[in-house]
mmCIF file of C-alpha atoms in Angstrom:
data_model
loop_
_atom_site.group_PDB
_atom_site.id
_atom_site.type_symbol
_atom_site.label_atom_id
_atom_site.label_comp_id
_atom_site.label_asym_id
_atom_site.label_seq_id
_atom_site.Cartn_x
_atom_site.Cartn_y
_atom_site.Cartn_z
ATOM 1 C CA MET U 4 0.000 0.000 0.000
ATOM 2 C CA ILE U 5 2.830 2.395 0.868
ATOM 3 C CA HIS U 6 4.624 1.651 -2.420
ATOM 4 C CA LEU U 7 1.350 2.174 -4.305
ATOM 5 C CA LYS U 8 0.892 5.568 -2.609
ATOM 6 C CA ILE U 9 4.419 6.645 -3.538
ATOM 7 C CA ARG U 10 3.850 5.565 -7.147
ATOM 8 C CA LYS U 11 0.551 7.492 -7.215
ATOM 9 C CA ILE U 12 2.296 10.627 -5.909
ATOM 10 C CA ASP U 13 5.040 10.201 -8.542
ATOM 11 C CA LEU U 14 2.341 9.891 -11.218
ATOM 12 C CA TYR U 15 0.662 13.101 -10.017
ATOM 13 C CA LEU U 16 4.037 14.892 -9.955
ATOM 14 C CA MET U 17 4.777 13.736 -13.522
ATOM 15 C CA ILE U 18 1.370 15.005 -14.698
ATOM 16 C CA ILE U 19 1.956 18.339 -12.905
ATOM 17 C CA LEU U 20 5.461 18.589 -14.407
ATOM 18 C CA GLY U 21 4.037 17.948 -17.869
ATOM 19 C CA LEU U 22 1.392 20.652 -17.396
ATOM 20 C CA ILE U 23 4.018 23.071 -16.062
ATOM 21 C CA TYR U 24 6.326 22.499 -19.052
ATOM 22 C CA PHE U 25 3.307 23.139 -21.304
ATOM 23 C CA PHE U 26 2.484 26.396 -19.481
ATOM 24 C CA MET U 27 6.125 27.482 -19.078
ATOM 25 C CA VAL U 28 6.479 27.947 -22.849
ATOM 26 C CA PRO U 29 4.377 31.174 -22.904
ATOM 27 C CA VAL U 30 5.140 32.301 -19.335
ATOM 28 C CA ARG U 31 8.446 30.957 -18.010
ATOM 29 C CA LEU U 32 9.109 32.894 -14.798
ATOM 30 C CA THR U 33 5.491 33.091 -13.635
ATOM 31 C CA GLY U 34 5.016 29.407 -14.475
ATOM 32 C CA LEU U 35 8.143 28.460 -12.536
ATOM 33 C CA ILE U 36 7.086 30.421 -9.426
ATOM 34 C CA PHE U 37 3.561 28.966 -9.677
ATOM 35 C CA PHE U 38 4.979 25.435 -10.054
ATOM 36 C CA VAL U 39 7.302 25.759 -7.047
ATOM 37 C CA GLY U 40 4.461 27.122 -4.895
ATOM 38 C CA THR U 41 2.032 24.421 -6.028
ATOM 39 C CA ALA U 42 4.613 21.639 -5.596
ATOM 40 C CA VAL U 43 5.422 22.758 -2.035
ATOM 41 C CA LEU U 44 1.706 23.040 -1.190
ATOM 42 C CA ILE U 45 0.911 19.572 -2.579
ATOM 43 C CA TYR U 46 3.927 18.072 -0.769
ATOM 44 C CA VAL U 47 2.884 19.632 2.556
ATOM 45 C CA ILE U 48 -0.724 18.417 2.125
ATOM 46 C CA TYR U 49 0.468 14.859 1.336
ATOM 47 C CA ARG U 50 2.812 14.882 4.360
ATOM 48 C CA LEU U 51 -0.026 16.024 6.630
ATOM 49 C CA GLN U 52 -2.345 13.280 5.297
ATOM 50 C CA VAL U 53 0.269 10.555 5.964
#
């Protein structure tokens, strides 16, 4: 179950990364700041849930 959770989180991160790369083409700096903020938020939420 733990391994499955980690793999799910990795999958979500890969999807987010893909979306960020797609959005970073028109807006690089704003996209990067938004991505870092979102990634930290998601990580904190996941850590609190576990």
